[in-house]
């Protein structure tokens, strides 16, 4: 167990590592189906390792809550850190997707827990947005995280209740639109994002990519709205590639994990688009996107391990 002083500053954003690893594992499994790779045992190993990592992080954060409850309270009152708290519930929702074909009852348990916790957190965060004095320069793409969680719920939720799936999809996708407008205003007319939050720009691709997949899950068809979601996600992905020179200059922060889950989400959306349209271009684009995601995950994982061994993680901001 880490030193007490480091436990005190254990960041809730650490759960973003679970999102990145689980999302990449699911992307690997989806990609294998169109390229006919035999990876079942590899995938099972990956998703179990992600689950073990999640349980470890949950245990550590629980220890932080028991020993330093005031520090946890600060997370819930911080205009930036608050938006990373749903990475916990989103991890549970991702496990419902990851275990869907392996163990239905376990996946259902993850979905129920994740949905309930996420909905409670989402309502709390919306109340915070409405009734707290929040400065415009605290706005950043991490504000999309709560909305993305809602959009993810129908992935497995459609098996449980189509109406609930529509409810959460609507709450997420409609909330994303004004948040995107607010972020554009913040980026164009106020101070630039601090370096520590620059990697969160990659989160921009997550809502349309996840929205496309979720919409297809609910409607089981590709229509004009689905194409708008997919191609806006595709445009956002291309736009983010043009940010490459700016992003690679950023020193390592735990926020680098923001590179991983959105990249995995985009990969899965391309895989699905190919399956629906059979346009060969998207088959190979999905492979390129997955290879890029894998490289990103490996780089960020190595950087995280190096920073952890140097004592650069779990320190006071």
Short mmCIF file of N, CA and C in Angstrom, two decimals, residues 155-258:
data_model
loop_
_atom_site.label_atom_id
_atom_site.label_comp_id
_atom_site.label_asym_id
_atom_site.label_seq_id
_atom_site.Cartn_x
_atom_site.Cartn_y
_atom_site.Cartn_z
N UNK A 155 -25.84 0.57 -24.44
CA UNK A 155 -25.08 -0.50 -25.08
C UNK A 155 -25.56 -1.86 -24.57
N UNK A 156 -25.64 -2.00 -23.26
CA UNK A 156 -26.18 -3.22 -22.66
C UNK A 156 -27.63 -3.03 -22.27
N UNK A 157 -28.00 -1.79 -21.96
CA UNK A 157 -29.34 -1.49 -21.46
C UNK A 157 -30.46 -1.84 -22.40
N UNK A 158 -30.17 -1.88 -23.72
CA UNK A 158 -31.22 -2.20 -24.68
C UNK A 158 -31.74 -3.61 -24.43
N UNK A 159 -30.94 -4.48 -23.86
CA UNK A 159 -31.38 -5.84 -23.52
C UNK A 159 -32.30 -5.84 -22.31
N UNK A 160 -32.20 -4.79 -21.49
CA UNK A 160 -32.98 -4.70 -20.27
C UNK A 160 -34.27 -3.92 -20.48
N UNK A 161 -34.16 -2.74 -21.09
CA UNK A 161 -35.32 -1.88 -21.29
C UNK A 161 -35.07 -0.88 -22.41
N UNK A 162 -35.78 -0.97 -23.53
CA UNK A 162 -35.64 0.03 -24.59
C UNK A 162 -36.00 1.44 -24.12
N UNK A 163 -37.00 1.56 -23.27
CA UNK A 163 -37.42 2.88 -22.80
C UNK A 163 -36.34 3.53 -21.93
N UNK A 164 -35.76 2.74 -21.03
CA UNK A 164 -34.65 3.27 -20.22
C UNK A 164 -33.48 3.67 -21.10
N UNK A 165 -33.25 2.89 -22.14
CA UNK A 165 -32.15 3.18 -23.05
C UNK A 165 -32.38 4.52 -23.76
N UNK A 166 -33.61 4.74 -24.22
CA UNK A 166 -33.93 6.03 -24.84
C UNK A 166 -33.78 7.17 -23.84
N UNK A 167 -34.18 6.92 -22.60
CA UNK A 167 -34.09 7.94 -21.55
C UNK A 167 -32.65 8.40 -21.37
N UNK A 168 -31.75 7.45 -21.18
CA UNK A 168 -30.36 7.82 -20.92
C UNK A 168 -29.67 8.35 -22.17
N UNK A 169 -30.00 7.77 -23.33
CA UNK A 169 -29.42 8.28 -24.58
C UNK A 169 -29.81 9.74 -24.77
N UNK A 170 -31.08 10.05 -24.56
CA UNK A 170 -31.57 11.42 -24.75
C UNK A 170 -30.90 12.38 -23.77
N UNK A 171 -30.80 11.96 -22.51
CA UNK A 171 -30.18 12.81 -21.49
C UNK A 171 -28.72 13.10 -21.83
N UNK A 172 -28.03 12.10 -22.40
CA UNK A 172 -26.62 12.29 -22.72
C UNK A 172 -26.40 13.08 -23.99
N UNK A 173 -27.10 12.72 -25.06
CA UNK A 173 -26.81 13.34 -26.36
C UNK A 173 -27.28 14.79 -26.40
N UNK A 174 -28.42 15.08 -25.77
CA UNK A 174 -28.91 16.47 -25.77
C UNK A 174 -28.06 17.34 -24.86
N UNK A 175 -27.57 16.78 -23.75
CA UNK A 175 -26.69 17.54 -22.86
C UNK A 175 -25.34 17.82 -23.53
N UNK A 176 -24.89 16.90 -24.38
CA UNK A 176 -23.60 17.07 -25.07
C UNK A 176 -23.60 18.32 -25.95
N UNK A 177 -24.71 18.61 -26.59
CA UNK A 177 -24.75 19.72 -27.56
C UNK A 177 -24.46 21.07 -26.90
N UNK A 178 -25.16 21.48 -25.81
CA UNK A 178 -24.82 22.76 -25.18
C UNK A 178 -23.44 22.75 -24.54
N UNK A 179 -23.02 21.60 -24.01
CA UNK A 179 -21.68 21.53 -23.42
C UNK A 179 -20.62 21.78 -24.49
N UNK A 180 -20.86 21.25 -25.68
CA UNK A 180 -19.92 21.47 -26.79
C UNK A 180 -19.87 22.95 -27.16
N UNK A 181 -21.03 23.61 -27.16
CA UNK A 181 -21.07 25.04 -27.47
C UNK A 181 -20.33 25.86 -26.42
N UNK A 182 -20.54 25.50 -25.16
CA UNK A 182 -19.85 26.21 -24.07
C UNK A 182 -18.34 26.03 -24.20
N UNK A 183 -17.91 24.81 -24.54
CA UNK A 183 -16.48 24.54 -24.67
C UNK A 183 -15.88 25.34 -25.82
N UNK A 184 -16.59 25.42 -26.95
CA UNK A 184 -16.10 26.21 -28.08
C UNK A 184 -15.90 27.67 -27.68
N UNK A 185 -16.88 28.21 -26.95
CA UNK A 185 -16.77 29.59 -26.49
C UNK A 185 -15.55 29.73 -25.57
N UNK A 186 -15.38 28.79 -24.66
CA UNK A 186 -14.26 28.86 -23.71
C UNK A 186 -12.92 28.81 -24.44
N UNK A 187 -12.81 27.94 -25.45
CA UNK A 187 -11.55 27.78 -26.18
C UNK A 187 -11.24 28.99 -27.05
N UNK A 188 -12.29 29.62 -27.59
CA UNK A 188 -12.08 30.71 -28.54
C UNK A 188 -11.89 32.07 -27.88
N UNK A 189 -12.55 32.27 -26.73
CA UNK A 189 -12.62 33.64 -26.20
C UNK A 189 -12.06 33.81 -24.80
N UNK A 190 -11.53 32.76 -24.20
CA UNK A 190 -10.92 32.91 -22.88
C UNK A 190 -9.51 32.34 -22.90
N UNK A 191 -8.90 32.21 -21.73
CA UNK A 191 -7.53 31.71 -21.64
C UNK A 191 -7.43 30.28 -22.18
N UNK A 192 -6.28 29.92 -22.75
CA UNK A 192 -6.09 28.54 -23.23
C UNK A 192 -6.18 27.55 -22.07
N UNK A 193 -6.45 26.30 -22.41
CA UNK A 193 -6.44 25.25 -21.39
C UNK A 193 -5.06 25.16 -20.76
N UNK A 194 -4.98 24.91 -19.45
CA UNK A 194 -3.67 24.63 -18.86
C UNK A 194 -3.09 23.35 -19.44
N UNK A 195 -1.77 23.25 -19.48
CA UNK A 195 -1.13 22.09 -20.09
C UNK A 195 -1.66 20.78 -19.54
N UNK A 196 -1.93 20.74 -18.23
CA UNK A 196 -2.36 19.51 -17.59
C UNK A 196 -3.67 18.99 -18.17
N UNK A 197 -4.49 19.91 -18.70
CA UNK A 197 -5.80 19.52 -19.22
C UNK A 197 -5.84 19.44 -20.75
N UNK A 198 -4.76 19.79 -21.41
CA UNK A 198 -4.74 19.74 -22.87
C UNK A 198 -5.07 18.35 -23.43
N UNK A 199 -4.58 17.26 -22.81
CA UNK A 199 -4.94 15.93 -23.35
C UNK A 199 -6.43 15.65 -23.37
N UNK A 200 -7.20 16.35 -22.52
CA UNK A 200 -8.64 16.11 -22.49
C UNK A 200 -9.32 16.54 -23.78
N UNK A 201 -8.62 17.28 -24.65
CA UNK A 201 -9.20 17.66 -25.93
C UNK A 201 -9.62 16.43 -26.74
N UNK A 202 -8.91 15.33 -26.54
CA UNK A 202 -9.23 14.11 -27.29
C UNK A 202 -10.60 13.56 -26.90
N UNK A 203 -11.10 13.95 -25.73
CA UNK A 203 -12.44 13.52 -25.30
C UNK A 203 -13.51 14.01 -26.28
N UNK A 204 -13.19 15.04 -27.08
CA UNK A 204 -14.15 15.59 -28.03
C UNK A 204 -14.71 14.52 -28.98
N UNK A 205 -13.92 13.50 -29.26
CA UNK A 205 -14.37 12.49 -30.22
C UNK A 205 -15.32 11.48 -29.58
N UNK A 206 -15.32 11.40 -28.26
CA UNK A 206 -16.10 10.35 -27.58
C UNK A 206 -17.62 10.50 -27.73
N UNK A 207 -18.21 11.69 -27.46
CA UNK A 207 -19.68 11.76 -27.54
C UNK A 207 -20.27 11.37 -28.90
N UNK A 208 -19.76 11.91 -30.04
CA UNK A 208 -20.37 11.48 -31.30
C UNK A 208 -20.09 10.01 -31.63
N UNK A 209 -18.90 9.51 -31.31
CA UNK A 209 -18.58 8.11 -31.59
C UNK A 209 -19.44 7.18 -30.77
N UNK A 210 -19.51 7.44 -29.46
CA UNK A 210 -20.35 6.63 -28.58
C UNK A 210 -21.82 6.83 -28.93
N UNK A 211 -22.19 8.07 -29.27
CA UNK A 211 -23.57 8.36 -29.63
C UNK A 211 -24.02 7.56 -30.85
N UNK A 212 -23.15 7.45 -31.84
CA UNK A 212 -23.47 6.67 -33.04
C UNK A 212 -23.73 5.21 -32.68
N UNK A 213 -22.84 4.61 -31.89
CA UNK A 213 -22.99 3.20 -31.53
C UNK A 213 -24.27 2.99 -30.71
N UNK A 214 -24.50 3.88 -29.76
CA UNK A 214 -25.66 3.77 -28.89
C UNK A 214 -26.96 3.89 -29.69
N UNK A 215 -26.98 4.84 -30.61
CA UNK A 215 -28.17 5.05 -31.44
C UNK A 215 -28.46 3.82 -32.29
N UNK A 216 -27.42 3.21 -32.84
CA UNK A 216 -27.60 1.99 -33.64
C UNK A 216 -28.11 0.86 -32.75
N UNK A 217 -27.58 0.76 -31.52
CA UNK A 217 -28.03 -0.27 -30.59
C UNK A 217 -29.53 -0.16 -30.33
N UNK A 218 -30.00 1.08 -30.19
CA UNK A 218 -31.41 1.31 -29.86
C UNK A 218 -32.32 1.11 -31.07
N UNK A 219 -31.93 1.68 -32.22
CA UNK A 219 -32.81 1.68 -33.39
C UNK A 219 -32.58 0.50 -34.32
N UNK A 220 -31.39 -0.10 -34.22
CA UNK A 220 -31.04 -1.25 -35.07
C UNK A 220 -31.10 -0.90 -36.55
N UNK A 221 -30.77 0.35 -36.89
CA UNK A 221 -30.72 0.75 -38.29
C UNK A 221 -29.81 1.95 -38.43
N UNK A 222 -29.29 2.15 -39.63
CA UNK A 222 -28.45 3.31 -39.89
C UNK A 222 -29.26 4.29 -40.74
N UNK A 223 -29.57 5.44 -40.14
CA UNK A 223 -30.34 6.46 -40.84
C UNK A 223 -29.52 7.75 -40.91
N UNK A 224 -30.17 8.84 -41.29
CA UNK A 224 -29.46 10.10 -41.48
C UNK A 224 -28.84 10.61 -40.18
N UNK A 225 -29.57 10.48 -39.08
CA UNK A 225 -29.03 10.96 -37.80
C UNK A 225 -27.82 10.15 -37.39
N UNK A 226 -27.88 8.85 -37.60
CA UNK A 226 -26.74 7.98 -37.29
C UNK A 226 -25.51 8.40 -38.09
N UNK A 227 -25.73 8.72 -39.38
CA UNK A 227 -24.61 9.15 -40.23
C UNK A 227 -24.03 10.49 -39.76
N UNK A 228 -24.89 11.39 -39.32
CA UNK A 228 -24.41 12.67 -38.80
C UNK A 228 -23.50 12.44 -37.59
N UNK A 229 -23.94 11.59 -36.67
CA UNK A 229 -23.13 11.29 -35.48
C UNK A 229 -21.80 10.66 -35.88
N UNK A 230 -21.85 9.67 -36.77
CA UNK A 230 -20.62 8.98 -37.17
C UNK A 230 -19.65 9.92 -37.85
N UNK A 231 -20.15 10.69 -38.83
CA UNK A 231 -19.23 11.53 -39.60
C UNK A 231 -18.75 12.74 -38.81
N UNK A 232 -19.53 13.20 -37.84
CA UNK A 232 -19.00 14.26 -36.99
C UNK A 232 -17.88 13.70 -36.09
N UNK A 233 -18.06 12.47 -35.63
CA UNK A 233 -16.98 11.82 -34.88
C UNK A 233 -15.75 11.63 -35.74
N UNK A 234 -15.95 11.26 -37.01
CA UNK A 234 -14.85 11.08 -37.95
C UNK A 234 -14.13 12.40 -38.19
N UNK A 235 -14.90 13.47 -38.39
CA UNK A 235 -14.30 14.79 -38.57
C UNK A 235 -13.50 15.19 -37.33
N UNK A 236 -14.07 14.96 -36.15
CA UNK A 236 -13.39 15.32 -34.91
C UNK A 236 -12.08 14.56 -34.78
N UNK A 237 -12.08 13.28 -35.16
CA UNK A 237 -10.86 12.47 -35.12
C UNK A 237 -9.79 13.07 -36.02
N UNK A 238 -10.18 13.46 -37.24
CA UNK A 238 -9.23 14.09 -38.18
C UNK A 238 -8.72 15.41 -37.61
N UNK A 239 -9.63 16.20 -37.05
CA UNK A 239 -9.25 17.48 -36.47
C UNK A 239 -8.22 17.29 -35.35
N UNK A 240 -8.44 16.27 -34.53
CA UNK A 240 -7.53 16.01 -33.42
C UNK A 240 -6.14 15.60 -33.92
N UNK A 241 -6.10 14.92 -35.06
CA UNK A 241 -4.81 14.56 -35.64
C UNK A 241 -3.99 15.80 -35.99
N UNK A 242 -4.68 16.88 -36.35
CA UNK A 242 -3.97 18.12 -36.68
C UNK A 242 -3.43 18.80 -35.42
N UNK A 243 -3.89 18.37 -34.23
CA UNK A 243 -3.38 18.91 -32.96
C UNK A 243 -2.12 18.17 -32.51
N UNK A 244 -1.67 17.20 -33.31
CA UNK A 244 -0.62 16.28 -32.87
C UNK A 244 0.62 17.00 -32.35
N UNK A 245 1.10 18.00 -33.10
CA UNK A 245 2.33 18.68 -32.71
C UNK A 245 2.19 19.37 -31.35
N UNK A 246 1.01 19.91 -31.08
CA UNK A 246 0.78 20.58 -29.80
C UNK A 246 0.67 19.57 -28.66
N UNK A 247 0.04 18.43 -28.92
CA UNK A 247 -0.21 17.45 -27.86
C UNK A 247 1.06 16.70 -27.46
N UNK A 248 1.95 16.41 -28.42
CA UNK A 248 3.15 15.64 -28.09
C UNK A 248 4.15 16.44 -27.26
N UNK A 249 4.00 17.75 -27.22
CA UNK A 249 4.92 18.58 -26.44
C UNK A 249 4.54 18.67 -24.96
N UNK A 250 3.38 18.13 -24.63
CA UNK A 250 2.87 18.25 -23.25
C UNK A 250 3.60 17.26 -22.34
N UNK A 251 4.14 17.72 -21.20
CA UNK A 251 4.77 16.80 -20.24
C UNK A 251 3.75 15.77 -19.77
N UNK A 252 4.23 14.65 -19.26
CA UNK A 252 3.31 13.60 -18.83
C UNK A 252 2.52 14.02 -17.60
N UNK A 253 1.21 13.86 -17.70
CA UNK A 253 0.29 13.96 -16.57
C UNK A 253 -0.64 12.76 -16.64
N UNK A 254 -1.31 12.48 -15.55
CA UNK A 254 -2.27 11.38 -15.56
C UNK A 254 -3.38 11.62 -16.58
N UNK A 255 -3.58 12.89 -16.93
CA UNK A 255 -4.60 13.24 -17.92
C UNK A 255 -4.27 12.69 -19.31
N UNK A 256 -3.06 12.18 -19.51
CA UNK A 256 -2.73 11.54 -20.79
C UNK A 256 -3.67 10.36 -21.08
N UNK A 257 -4.25 9.78 -20.04
CA UNK A 257 -5.18 8.67 -20.25
C UNK A 257 -6.41 9.10 -21.03
N UNK A 258 -6.63 10.42 -21.11
CA UNK A 258 -7.74 10.92 -21.93
C UNK A 258 -7.53 10.61 -23.41
#
